[in-house]
Amino acid sequence: MKTETLEGNTMTATLDAERTELISMLAEARAALTGAVEGLSDEQLAQQPTVSSLCLGGLVKHVAAMEKSWMRFVVEGLPADLFALPDGVTWADVEAGVAHEVPQWAIDHAADFRMNPGDTLAGILEHYEQIAADTEKIVAGLTDLSVTRPLPDAPWNAPGEVRSLRWALMHIVAETFQHAGHADILREAIDGRTAT
């Protein structure tokens, strides 16, 4: 039995084994990711120690944004036009990097992978912890993980494709673990330490 206080009200939720295990696995994945940034300075967090432009701070920011987006999918679904393109821009233009106008969602996605002025380790981790807390509250309130929602229109989604809430939660776990592995490589390149 899990009891939480939310804005002065007491909410009691009994978590079934599946939701308990999903929350536990996600917590394990988050710990693997955040363990890779433990003890780093803000400057080290922004370092790009491999041939890519990936940095640890941006990686944690991306995972937090991804989790928040998928939890939005769980709660209310995502707009069908989430990945809309500006007039006169094709997917081929975007993929080739020759679009005359870059869609705002693509700009936002790229920004998630960077340390921006004012970004700090403490701030990034605090933001991620808030998203984690929100996720756990949402999962505690779900009654049927088999409910499906449509995916937004995009070339990587088949027309009319749907995903279950269960799939979305498992995807968050899988992507968080995947990026924790990336974080281990980046951390080792910075100072030789790994989180695992």
Short mmCIF file of N, CA and C in Angstrom, two decimals:
data_model
loop_
_atom_site.label_atom_id
_atom_site.label_comp_id
_atom_site.label_asym_id
_atom_site.label_seq_id
_atom_site.Cartn_x
_atom_site.Cartn_y
_atom_site.Cartn_z
N MET A 1 0.86 -1.18 0.00
CA MET A 1 0.00 0.00 0.00
C MET A 1 0.89 1.23 0.00
N LYS A 2 0.61 2.17 -0.88
CA LYS A 2 1.40 3.38 -0.98
C LYS A 2 0.48 4.55 -0.70
N THR A 3 0.85 5.40 0.27
CA THR A 3 0.04 6.56 0.60
C THR A 3 0.85 7.81 0.28
N GLU A 4 0.25 8.75 -0.43
CA GLU A 4 0.92 9.99 -0.78
C GLU A 4 0.03 11.16 -0.40
N THR A 5 0.67 12.28 -0.08
CA THR A 5 -0.08 13.50 0.17
C THR A 5 0.06 14.38 -1.06
N LEU A 6 -1.05 14.82 -1.60
CA LEU A 6 -1.06 15.65 -2.78
C LEU A 6 -1.92 16.87 -2.50
N GLU A 7 -1.27 18.03 -2.38
CA GLU A 7 -1.97 19.30 -2.12
C GLU A 7 -2.93 19.18 -0.94
N GLY A 8 -2.44 18.61 0.14
CA GLY A 8 -3.24 18.54 1.36
C GLY A 8 -4.20 17.38 1.43
N ASN A 9 -4.37 16.65 0.34
CA ASN A 9 -5.27 15.49 0.33
C ASN A 9 -4.45 14.22 0.44
N THR A 10 -5.01 13.22 1.04
CA THR A 10 -4.32 11.94 1.12
C THR A 10 -4.87 11.03 0.03
N MET A 11 -3.95 10.49 -0.76
CA MET A 11 -4.33 9.60 -1.84
C MET A 11 -3.73 8.24 -1.54
N THR A 12 -4.50 7.21 -1.57
CA THR A 12 -4.01 5.87 -1.32
C THR A 12 -4.20 5.04 -2.57
N ALA A 13 -3.13 4.40 -3.00
CA ALA A 13 -3.20 3.57 -4.19
C ALA A 13 -2.53 2.24 -3.91
N THR A 14 -3.17 1.19 -4.29
CA THR A 14 -2.57 -0.13 -4.18
C THR A 14 -1.99 -0.46 -5.54
N LEU A 15 -0.68 -0.67 -5.58
CA LEU A 15 -0.02 -0.98 -6.84
C LEU A 15 0.00 -2.49 -7.05
N ASP A 16 -0.40 -2.92 -8.24
CA ASP A 16 -0.31 -4.34 -8.56
C ASP A 16 1.15 -4.67 -8.88
N ALA A 17 1.43 -5.95 -9.02
CA ALA A 17 2.81 -6.40 -9.23
C ALA A 17 3.40 -5.81 -10.51
N GLU A 18 2.61 -5.71 -11.57
CA GLU A 18 3.14 -5.21 -12.84
C GLU A 18 3.57 -3.75 -12.73
N ARG A 19 2.71 -2.92 -12.17
CA ARG A 19 3.07 -1.51 -12.04
C ARG A 19 4.22 -1.33 -11.07
N THR A 20 4.24 -2.11 -9.99
CA THR A 20 5.35 -2.05 -9.04
C THR A 20 6.66 -2.40 -9.73
N GLU A 21 6.65 -3.46 -10.55
CA GLU A 21 7.87 -3.87 -11.24
C GLU A 21 8.31 -2.84 -12.29
N LEU A 22 7.35 -2.26 -13.00
CA LEU A 22 7.70 -1.23 -13.98
C LEU A 22 8.34 -0.02 -13.31
N ILE A 23 7.75 0.42 -12.21
CA ILE A 23 8.32 1.56 -11.47
C ILE A 23 9.70 1.21 -10.94
N SER A 24 9.87 0.00 -10.44
CA SER A 24 11.16 -0.43 -9.90
C SER A 24 12.22 -0.49 -11.00
N MET A 25 11.87 -1.06 -12.16
CA MET A 25 12.83 -1.13 -13.26
C MET A 25 13.19 0.25 -13.77
N LEU A 26 12.22 1.15 -13.82
CA LEU A 26 12.51 2.50 -14.27
C LEU A 26 13.42 3.22 -13.27
N ALA A 27 13.20 3.00 -11.98
CA ALA A 27 14.07 3.59 -10.97
C ALA A 27 15.49 3.06 -11.11
N GLU A 28 15.62 1.79 -11.42
CA GLU A 28 16.95 1.18 -11.62
C GLU A 28 17.64 1.80 -12.84
N ALA A 29 16.88 1.98 -13.92
CA ALA A 29 17.44 2.59 -15.13
C ALA A 29 17.86 4.03 -14.87
N ARG A 30 17.02 4.78 -14.16
CA ARG A 30 17.36 6.18 -13.84
C ARG A 30 18.63 6.23 -13.00
N ALA A 31 18.74 5.33 -12.02
CA ALA A 31 19.93 5.32 -11.15
C ALA A 31 21.19 5.02 -11.96
N ALA A 32 21.09 4.14 -12.94
CA ALA A 32 22.24 3.85 -13.80
C ALA A 32 22.64 5.09 -14.59
N LEU A 33 21.66 5.83 -15.07
CA LEU A 33 21.95 7.04 -15.84
C LEU A 33 22.52 8.13 -14.95
N THR A 34 21.86 8.42 -13.84
CA THR A 34 22.33 9.52 -13.00
C THR A 34 23.64 9.16 -12.29
N GLY A 35 23.90 7.87 -12.09
CA GLY A 35 25.17 7.47 -11.51
C GLY A 35 26.35 7.86 -12.39
N ALA A 36 26.11 7.96 -13.69
CA ALA A 36 27.18 8.32 -14.62
C ALA A 36 27.56 9.79 -14.54
N VAL A 37 26.73 10.62 -13.95
CA VAL A 37 27.05 12.05 -13.85
C VAL A 37 27.46 12.45 -12.42
N GLU A 38 27.39 11.51 -11.52
CA GLU A 38 27.70 11.78 -10.11
C GLU A 38 29.12 12.33 -9.96
N GLY A 39 29.22 13.45 -9.25
CA GLY A 39 30.52 14.03 -8.94
C GLY A 39 31.14 14.87 -10.04
N LEU A 40 30.47 15.04 -11.15
CA LEU A 40 31.01 15.86 -12.24
C LEU A 40 30.75 17.34 -12.01
N SER A 41 31.63 18.16 -12.54
CA SER A 41 31.38 19.60 -12.53
C SER A 41 30.46 19.94 -13.70
N ASP A 42 29.91 21.13 -13.68
CA ASP A 42 29.05 21.57 -14.79
C ASP A 42 29.85 21.59 -16.09
N GLU A 43 31.12 21.95 -16.01
CA GLU A 43 31.97 21.99 -17.19
C GLU A 43 32.17 20.57 -17.75
N GLN A 44 32.41 19.61 -16.87
CA GLN A 44 32.57 18.23 -17.33
C GLN A 44 31.27 17.70 -17.93
N LEU A 45 30.16 18.12 -17.37
CA LEU A 45 28.85 17.68 -17.86
C LEU A 45 28.63 18.13 -19.31
N ALA A 46 29.27 19.23 -19.71
CA ALA A 46 29.12 19.78 -21.05
C ALA A 46 30.18 19.25 -22.03
N GLN A 47 31.18 18.54 -21.54
CA GLN A 47 32.23 18.02 -22.41
C GLN A 47 31.67 17.05 -23.43
N GLN A 48 32.26 17.06 -24.61
CA GLN A 48 31.89 16.14 -25.69
C GLN A 48 33.11 15.26 -25.97
N PRO A 49 33.30 14.22 -25.16
CA PRO A 49 34.56 13.47 -25.21
C PRO A 49 34.69 12.44 -26.34
N THR A 50 33.66 12.28 -27.14
CA THR A 50 33.74 11.34 -28.26
C THR A 50 33.61 12.11 -29.57
N VAL A 51 33.64 11.42 -30.68
CA VAL A 51 33.56 12.11 -31.97
C VAL A 51 32.20 12.73 -32.22
N SER A 52 31.19 12.32 -31.46
CA SER A 52 29.86 12.92 -31.62
C SER A 52 29.78 14.20 -30.79
N SER A 53 28.67 14.90 -30.90
CA SER A 53 28.47 16.12 -30.12
C SER A 53 27.75 15.84 -28.80
N LEU A 54 27.59 14.57 -28.46
CA LEU A 54 26.85 14.18 -27.27
C LEU A 54 27.62 14.50 -25.99
N CYS A 55 26.91 15.07 -25.02
CA CYS A 55 27.49 15.35 -23.70
C CYS A 55 26.57 14.74 -22.64
N LEU A 56 27.12 14.49 -21.47
CA LEU A 56 26.35 13.85 -20.41
C LEU A 56 25.16 14.69 -19.97
N GLY A 57 25.35 15.99 -19.83
CA GLY A 57 24.24 16.84 -19.42
C GLY A 57 23.10 16.79 -20.42
N GLY A 58 23.44 16.85 -21.70
CA GLY A 58 22.42 16.77 -22.73
C GLY A 58 21.74 15.42 -22.76
N LEU A 59 22.49 14.38 -22.47
CA LEU A 59 21.90 13.04 -22.46
C LEU A 59 20.85 12.90 -21.36
N VAL A 60 21.16 13.41 -20.17
CA VAL A 60 20.18 13.35 -19.07
C VAL A 60 18.97 14.23 -19.41
N LYS A 61 19.21 15.40 -19.99
CA LYS A 61 18.10 16.26 -20.39
C LYS A 61 17.20 15.58 -21.42
N HIS A 62 17.82 14.90 -22.38
CA HIS A 62 17.04 14.19 -23.40
C HIS A 62 16.17 13.09 -22.77
N VAL A 63 16.76 12.30 -21.88
CA VAL A 63 16.00 11.21 -21.27
C VAL A 63 14.84 11.77 -20.46
N ALA A 64 15.07 12.87 -19.76
CA ALA A 64 13.98 13.49 -18.99
C ALA A 64 12.87 13.97 -19.92
N ALA A 65 13.24 14.61 -21.03
CA ALA A 65 12.24 15.10 -21.98
C ALA A 65 11.48 13.95 -22.62
N MET A 66 12.20 12.87 -22.93
CA MET A 66 11.56 11.69 -23.52
C MET A 66 10.56 11.09 -22.55
N GLU A 67 10.95 10.96 -21.27
CA GLU A 67 10.03 10.39 -20.29
C GLU A 67 8.79 11.28 -20.13
N LYS A 68 9.01 12.58 -20.07
CA LYS A 68 7.88 13.50 -19.93
C LYS A 68 6.93 13.39 -21.13
N SER A 69 7.49 13.28 -22.32
CA SER A 69 6.66 13.17 -23.53
C SER A 69 5.86 11.87 -23.55
N TRP A 70 6.51 10.75 -23.21
CA TRP A 70 5.78 9.48 -23.20
C TRP A 70 4.74 9.45 -22.09
N MET A 71 4.98 10.12 -20.99
CA MET A 71 3.96 10.16 -19.95
C MET A 71 2.80 11.05 -20.38
N ARG A 72 3.07 12.04 -21.19
CA ARG A 72 1.97 12.82 -21.77
C ARG A 72 1.13 11.91 -22.66
N PHE A 73 1.79 11.05 -23.42
CA PHE A 73 1.09 10.06 -24.24
C PHE A 73 0.21 9.18 -23.35
N VAL A 74 0.74 8.73 -22.21
CA VAL A 74 -0.01 7.87 -21.30
C VAL A 74 -1.25 8.59 -20.78
N VAL A 75 -1.11 9.83 -20.39
CA VAL A 75 -2.20 10.57 -19.75
C VAL A 75 -3.26 11.02 -20.76
N GLU A 76 -2.82 11.59 -21.86
CA GLU A 76 -3.81 12.22 -22.76
C GLU A 76 -3.60 11.92 -24.23
N GLY A 77 -2.55 11.21 -24.56
CA GLY A 77 -2.22 11.00 -25.96
C GLY A 77 -1.42 12.18 -26.49
N LEU A 78 -0.87 12.01 -27.67
CA LEU A 78 -0.09 13.07 -28.31
C LEU A 78 -0.85 13.58 -29.52
N PRO A 79 -0.71 14.86 -29.84
CA PRO A 79 -1.41 15.40 -31.01
C PRO A 79 -0.97 14.68 -32.29
N ALA A 80 -1.91 14.44 -33.18
CA ALA A 80 -1.61 13.76 -34.44
C ALA A 80 -0.58 14.54 -35.25
N ASP A 81 -0.60 15.88 -35.12
CA ASP A 81 0.31 16.72 -35.90
C ASP A 81 1.56 17.14 -35.12
N LEU A 82 1.93 16.38 -34.11
CA LEU A 82 3.08 16.71 -33.27
C LEU A 82 4.34 16.94 -34.10
N PHE A 83 4.51 16.15 -35.16
CA PHE A 83 5.71 16.25 -35.99
C PHE A 83 5.40 16.90 -37.33
N ALA A 84 4.51 17.88 -37.31
CA ALA A 84 4.14 18.59 -38.54
C ALA A 84 5.36 19.32 -39.11
N LEU A 85 5.36 19.45 -40.43
CA LEU A 85 6.43 20.14 -41.12
C LEU A 85 5.95 21.50 -41.63
N PRO A 86 6.84 22.47 -41.70
CA PRO A 86 6.46 23.77 -42.28
C PRO A 86 6.06 23.61 -43.75
N ASP A 87 5.29 24.54 -44.26
CA ASP A 87 4.88 24.50 -45.66
C ASP A 87 6.10 24.42 -46.57
N GLY A 88 6.03 23.52 -47.54
CA GLY A 88 7.10 23.39 -48.52
C GLY A 88 8.29 22.55 -48.06
N VAL A 89 8.22 22.01 -46.85
CA VAL A 89 9.31 21.18 -46.34
C VAL A 89 8.87 19.72 -46.37
N THR A 90 9.73 18.86 -46.87
CA THR A 90 9.42 17.43 -46.92
C THR A 90 10.28 16.69 -45.90
N TRP A 91 9.89 15.45 -45.61
CA TRP A 91 10.70 14.63 -44.70
C TRP A 91 12.08 14.39 -45.30
N ALA A 92 12.15 14.25 -46.61
CA ALA A 92 13.46 14.06 -47.26
C ALA A 92 14.36 15.28 -47.02
N ASP A 93 13.76 16.49 -47.05
CA ASP A 93 14.54 17.71 -46.78
C ASP A 93 15.08 17.68 -45.35
N VAL A 94 14.22 17.30 -44.40
CA VAL A 94 14.62 17.28 -43.00
C VAL A 94 15.74 16.26 -42.79
N GLU A 95 15.57 15.06 -43.35
CA GLU A 95 16.56 14.00 -43.18
C GLU A 95 17.89 14.36 -43.83
N ALA A 96 17.85 15.09 -44.94
CA ALA A 96 19.08 15.48 -45.63
C ALA A 96 19.71 16.74 -45.04
N GLY A 97 18.99 17.40 -44.12
CA GLY A 97 19.51 18.63 -43.53
C GLY A 97 19.46 19.83 -44.45
N VAL A 98 18.55 19.81 -45.43
CA VAL A 98 18.46 20.90 -46.40
C VAL A 98 17.12 21.64 -46.34
N ALA A 99 16.35 21.43 -45.29
CA ALA A 99 15.04 22.10 -45.17
C ALA A 99 15.25 23.61 -45.08
N HIS A 100 14.44 24.36 -45.83
CA HIS A 100 14.54 25.83 -45.79
C HIS A 100 14.06 26.39 -44.45
N GLU A 101 13.29 25.59 -43.73
CA GLU A 101 12.83 25.97 -42.39
C GLU A 101 12.80 24.70 -41.54
N VAL A 102 13.47 24.77 -40.40
CA VAL A 102 13.52 23.61 -39.51
C VAL A 102 12.30 23.65 -38.59
N PRO A 103 11.58 22.54 -38.48
CA PRO A 103 10.40 22.51 -37.61
C PRO A 103 10.79 22.78 -36.15
N GLN A 104 9.92 23.45 -35.43
CA GLN A 104 10.21 23.78 -34.03
C GLN A 104 10.45 22.54 -33.18
N TRP A 105 9.70 21.47 -33.45
CA TRP A 105 9.89 20.25 -32.66
C TRP A 105 11.30 19.69 -32.85
N ALA A 106 11.87 19.85 -34.04
CA ALA A 106 13.23 19.37 -34.30
C ALA A 106 14.26 20.24 -33.58
N ILE A 107 14.00 21.54 -33.53
CA ILE A 107 14.88 22.46 -32.80
C ILE A 107 14.85 22.12 -31.31
N ASP A 108 13.65 21.90 -30.78
CA ASP A 108 13.51 21.55 -29.37
C ASP A 108 14.20 20.23 -29.05
N HIS A 109 14.04 19.26 -29.94
CA HIS A 109 14.66 17.94 -29.74
C HIS A 109 16.18 18.07 -29.71
N ALA A 110 16.74 18.84 -30.62
CA ALA A 110 18.20 19.03 -30.64
C ALA A 110 18.68 19.74 -29.38
N ALA A 111 17.89 20.70 -28.89
CA ALA A 111 18.28 21.44 -27.68
C ALA A 111 18.32 20.55 -26.45
N ASP A 112 17.49 19.50 -26.45
CA ASP A 112 17.50 18.57 -25.32
C ASP A 112 18.85 17.88 -25.15
N PHE A 113 19.62 17.79 -26.21
CA PHE A 113 20.89 17.06 -26.17
C PHE A 113 22.08 17.96 -25.83
N ARG A 114 21.83 19.24 -25.57
CA ARG A 114 22.93 20.19 -25.31
C ARG A 114 22.84 20.76 -23.91
N MET A 115 23.99 21.15 -23.40
CA MET A 115 24.04 21.97 -22.20
C MET A 115 23.89 23.40 -22.67
N ASN A 116 22.90 24.09 -22.19
CA ASN A 116 22.67 25.47 -22.56
C ASN A 116 23.17 26.39 -21.47
N PRO A 117 23.39 27.67 -21.77
CA PRO A 117 23.81 28.60 -20.72
C PRO A 117 22.84 28.54 -19.55
N GLY A 118 23.37 28.44 -18.36
CA GLY A 118 22.55 28.36 -17.15
C GLY A 118 22.23 26.95 -16.72
N ASP A 119 22.45 25.96 -17.58
CA ASP A 119 22.23 24.56 -17.19
C ASP A 119 23.29 24.14 -16.18
N THR A 120 22.85 23.47 -15.13
CA THR A 120 23.77 22.97 -14.11
C THR A 120 23.41 21.52 -13.80
N LEU A 121 24.37 20.81 -13.23
CA LEU A 121 24.10 19.43 -12.83
C LEU A 121 22.94 19.39 -11.84
N ALA A 122 22.99 20.27 -10.84
CA ALA A 122 21.93 20.29 -9.83
C ALA A 122 20.57 20.56 -10.46
N GLY A 123 20.50 21.51 -11.37
CA GLY A 123 19.24 21.86 -12.01
C GLY A 123 18.70 20.76 -12.89
N ILE A 124 19.59 20.12 -13.65
CA ILE A 124 19.18 19.04 -14.54
C ILE A 124 18.66 17.86 -13.72
N LEU A 125 19.38 17.51 -12.65
CA LEU A 125 18.94 16.38 -11.83
C LEU A 125 17.65 16.69 -11.08
N GLU A 126 17.49 17.92 -10.61
CA GLU A 126 16.24 18.30 -9.93
C GLU A 126 15.06 18.19 -10.89
N HIS A 127 15.24 18.65 -12.12
CA HIS A 127 14.18 18.56 -13.13
C HIS A 127 13.83 17.10 -13.41
N TYR A 128 14.85 16.27 -13.54
CA TYR A 128 14.64 14.84 -13.81
C TYR A 128 13.94 14.17 -12.63
N GLU A 129 14.30 14.52 -11.42
CA GLU A 129 13.65 13.95 -10.23
C GLU A 129 12.17 14.33 -10.18
N GLN A 130 11.83 15.54 -10.61
CA GLN A 130 10.42 15.96 -10.62
C GLN A 130 9.63 15.17 -11.65
N ILE A 131 10.24 14.97 -12.82
CA ILE A 131 9.58 14.17 -13.85
C ILE A 131 9.38 12.74 -13.35
N ALA A 132 10.39 12.18 -12.67
CA ALA A 132 10.29 10.82 -12.11
C ALA A 132 9.15 10.74 -11.10
N ALA A 133 9.04 11.74 -10.23
CA ALA A 133 7.97 11.75 -9.23
C ALA A 133 6.61 11.83 -9.91
N ASP A 134 6.51 12.67 -10.95
CA ASP A 134 5.25 12.78 -11.70
C ASP A 134 4.89 11.44 -12.36
N THR A 135 5.89 10.78 -12.94
CA THR A 135 5.66 9.49 -13.58
C THR A 135 5.12 8.48 -12.58
N GLU A 136 5.72 8.41 -11.41
CA GLU A 136 5.29 7.43 -10.41
C GLU A 136 3.85 7.70 -9.95
N LYS A 137 3.47 8.97 -9.83
CA LYS A 137 2.09 9.29 -9.46
C LYS A 137 1.12 8.87 -10.56
N ILE A 138 1.52 9.14 -11.80
CA ILE A 138 0.64 8.77 -12.92
C ILE A 138 0.48 7.26 -12.99
N VAL A 139 1.60 6.53 -12.90
CA VAL A 139 1.54 5.07 -12.98
C VAL A 139 0.70 4.50 -11.85
N ALA A 140 0.82 5.08 -10.66
CA ALA A 140 0.02 4.61 -9.52
C ALA A 140 -1.47 4.76 -9.77
N GLY A 141 -1.85 5.73 -10.59
CA GLY A 141 -3.26 5.98 -10.86
C GLY A 141 -3.83 5.23 -12.05
N LEU A 142 -2.99 4.54 -12.80
CA LEU A 142 -3.48 3.82 -13.98
C LEU A 142 -4.25 2.57 -13.56
N THR A 143 -5.35 2.33 -14.24
CA THR A 143 -6.15 1.14 -13.92
C THR A 143 -6.03 0.05 -14.96
N ASP A 144 -5.64 0.41 -16.20
CA ASP A 144 -5.56 -0.59 -17.25
C ASP A 144 -4.41 -0.25 -18.19
N LEU A 145 -3.33 -1.00 -18.09
CA LEU A 145 -2.16 -0.74 -18.92
C LEU A 145 -2.36 -1.18 -20.37
N SER A 146 -3.46 -1.85 -20.66
CA SER A 146 -3.73 -2.31 -22.02
C SER A 146 -4.40 -1.25 -22.88
N VAL A 147 -4.81 -0.14 -22.28
CA VAL A 147 -5.43 0.95 -23.05
C VAL A 147 -4.44 1.40 -24.12
N THR A 148 -4.97 1.65 -25.33
CA THR A 148 -4.09 2.10 -26.42
C THR A 148 -4.41 3.53 -26.81
N ARG A 149 -3.39 4.16 -27.37
CA ARG A 149 -3.53 5.52 -27.89
C ARG A 149 -2.84 5.57 -29.26
N PRO A 150 -3.35 6.41 -30.16
CA PRO A 150 -2.71 6.53 -31.48
C PRO A 150 -1.37 7.25 -31.38
N LEU A 151 -0.45 6.85 -32.25
CA LEU A 151 0.84 7.54 -32.35
C LEU A 151 0.71 8.72 -33.31
N PRO A 152 1.51 9.76 -33.14
CA PRO A 152 1.44 10.89 -34.05
C PRO A 152 1.85 10.50 -35.47
N ASP A 153 1.40 11.28 -36.44
CA ASP A 153 1.79 11.07 -37.83
C ASP A 153 3.28 11.40 -37.98
N ALA A 154 4.04 10.42 -38.45
CA ALA A 154 5.48 10.59 -38.68
C ALA A 154 5.95 9.40 -39.51
N PRO A 155 7.02 9.56 -40.28
CA PRO A 155 7.48 8.46 -41.13
C PRO A 155 7.89 7.21 -40.35
N TRP A 156 8.27 7.37 -39.10
CA TRP A 156 8.69 6.21 -38.30
C TRP A 156 7.51 5.49 -37.65
N ASN A 157 6.30 6.03 -37.79
CA ASN A 157 5.08 5.38 -37.29
C ASN A 157 4.22 4.99 -38.48
N ALA A 158 3.71 3.76 -38.48
CA ALA A 158 2.80 3.34 -39.54
C ALA A 158 1.49 4.12 -39.41
N PRO A 159 0.82 4.44 -40.52
CA PRO A 159 -0.45 5.16 -40.43
C PRO A 159 -1.44 4.41 -39.54
N GLY A 160 -2.04 5.12 -38.62
CA GLY A 160 -3.03 4.54 -37.72
C GLY A 160 -2.45 3.67 -36.62
N GLU A 161 -1.13 3.66 -36.47
CA GLU A 161 -0.49 2.81 -35.46
C GLU A 161 -0.85 3.27 -34.04
N VAL A 162 -1.06 2.31 -33.17
CA VAL A 162 -1.36 2.59 -31.77
C VAL A 162 -0.36 1.86 -30.87
N ARG A 163 -0.24 2.34 -29.65
CA ARG A 163 0.60 1.68 -28.65
C ARG A 163 -0.18 1.67 -27.33
N SER A 164 0.07 0.65 -26.54
CA SER A 164 -0.58 0.57 -25.23
C SER A 164 0.19 1.39 -24.21
N LEU A 165 -0.48 1.69 -23.10
CA LEU A 165 0.19 2.38 -22.00
C LEU A 165 1.33 1.51 -21.48
N ARG A 166 1.13 0.20 -21.44
CA ARG A 166 2.17 -0.74 -21.01
C ARG A 166 3.40 -0.60 -21.91
N TRP A 167 3.17 -0.57 -23.23
CA TRP A 167 4.28 -0.43 -24.18
C TRP A 167 5.03 0.88 -23.91
N ALA A 168 4.30 1.96 -23.70
CA ALA A 168 4.95 3.26 -23.46
C ALA A 168 5.84 3.19 -22.23
N LEU A 169 5.36 2.58 -21.16
CA LEU A 169 6.17 2.48 -19.94
C LEU A 169 7.39 1.60 -20.16
N MET A 170 7.22 0.48 -20.87
CA MET A 170 8.36 -0.38 -21.15
C MET A 170 9.36 0.33 -22.07
N HIS A 171 8.86 1.15 -22.97
CA HIS A 171 9.74 1.91 -23.86
C HIS A 171 10.58 2.92 -23.06
N ILE A 172 9.96 3.57 -22.09
CA ILE A 172 10.71 4.51 -21.25
C ILE A 172 11.83 3.77 -20.52
N VAL A 173 11.52 2.60 -19.97
CA VAL A 173 12.54 1.80 -19.27
C VAL A 173 13.67 1.44 -20.23
N ALA A 174 13.31 0.91 -21.41
CA ALA A 174 14.32 0.47 -22.38
C ALA A 174 15.20 1.64 -22.83
N GLU A 175 14.59 2.77 -23.14
CA GLU A 175 15.37 3.90 -23.63
C GLU A 175 16.26 4.47 -22.52
N THR A 176 15.77 4.47 -21.29
CA THR A 176 16.58 4.97 -20.19
C THR A 176 17.80 4.07 -19.98
N PHE A 177 17.61 2.75 -20.00
CA PHE A 177 18.74 1.84 -19.88
C PHE A 177 19.71 2.01 -21.05
N GLN A 178 19.17 2.17 -22.26
CA GLN A 178 20.03 2.34 -23.43
C GLN A 178 20.92 3.58 -23.26
N HIS A 179 20.33 4.69 -22.84
CA HIS A 179 21.10 5.91 -22.69
C HIS A 179 22.02 5.86 -21.46
N ALA A 180 21.69 5.04 -20.48
CA ALA A 180 22.62 4.84 -19.36
C ALA A 180 23.90 4.19 -19.86
N GLY A 181 23.79 3.30 -20.82
CA GLY A 181 24.98 2.71 -21.43
C GLY A 181 25.80 3.75 -22.18
N HIS A 182 25.12 4.63 -22.91
CA HIS A 182 25.83 5.73 -23.58
C HIS A 182 26.54 6.61 -22.56
N ALA A 183 25.84 6.87 -21.46
CA ALA A 183 26.41 7.72 -20.41
C ALA A 183 27.67 7.10 -19.82
N ASP A 184 27.67 5.79 -19.64
CA ASP A 184 28.85 5.10 -19.12
C ASP A 184 30.06 5.33 -20.03
N ILE A 185 29.84 5.24 -21.34
CA ILE A 185 30.93 5.44 -22.29
C ILE A 185 31.44 6.88 -22.21
N LEU A 186 30.53 7.84 -22.16
CA LEU A 186 30.94 9.25 -22.07
C LEU A 186 31.70 9.51 -20.78
N ARG A 187 31.19 8.98 -19.67
CA ARG A 187 31.85 9.21 -18.39
C ARG A 187 33.25 8.61 -18.39
N GLU A 188 33.39 7.42 -18.91
CA GLU A 188 34.70 6.79 -18.95
C GLU A 188 35.68 7.60 -19.79
N ALA A 189 35.17 8.22 -20.87
CA ALA A 189 36.03 9.05 -21.72
C ALA A 189 36.45 10.34 -21.03
N ILE A 190 35.62 10.81 -20.07
CA ILE A 190 35.94 12.06 -19.35
C ILE A 190 37.00 11.82 -18.28
N ASP A 191 36.75 10.82 -17.41
CA ASP A 191 37.68 10.65 -16.29
C ASP A 191 38.01 9.20 -15.94
N GLY A 192 37.63 8.28 -16.81
CA GLY A 192 37.96 6.88 -16.59
C GLY A 192 37.01 6.13 -15.70
N ARG A 193 36.03 6.82 -15.11
CA ARG A 193 35.09 6.18 -14.19
C ARG A 193 33.85 5.71 -14.93
N THR A 194 33.28 4.63 -14.49
CA THR A 194 32.00 4.18 -15.04
C THR A 194 31.01 4.05 -13.88
N ALA A 195 29.72 4.09 -14.24
CA ALA A 195 28.68 4.01 -13.22
C ALA A 195 28.38 2.58 -12.84
N THR A 196 28.79 1.61 -13.69
CA THR A 196 28.46 0.21 -13.40
C THR A 196 29.70 -0.58 -13.09
#
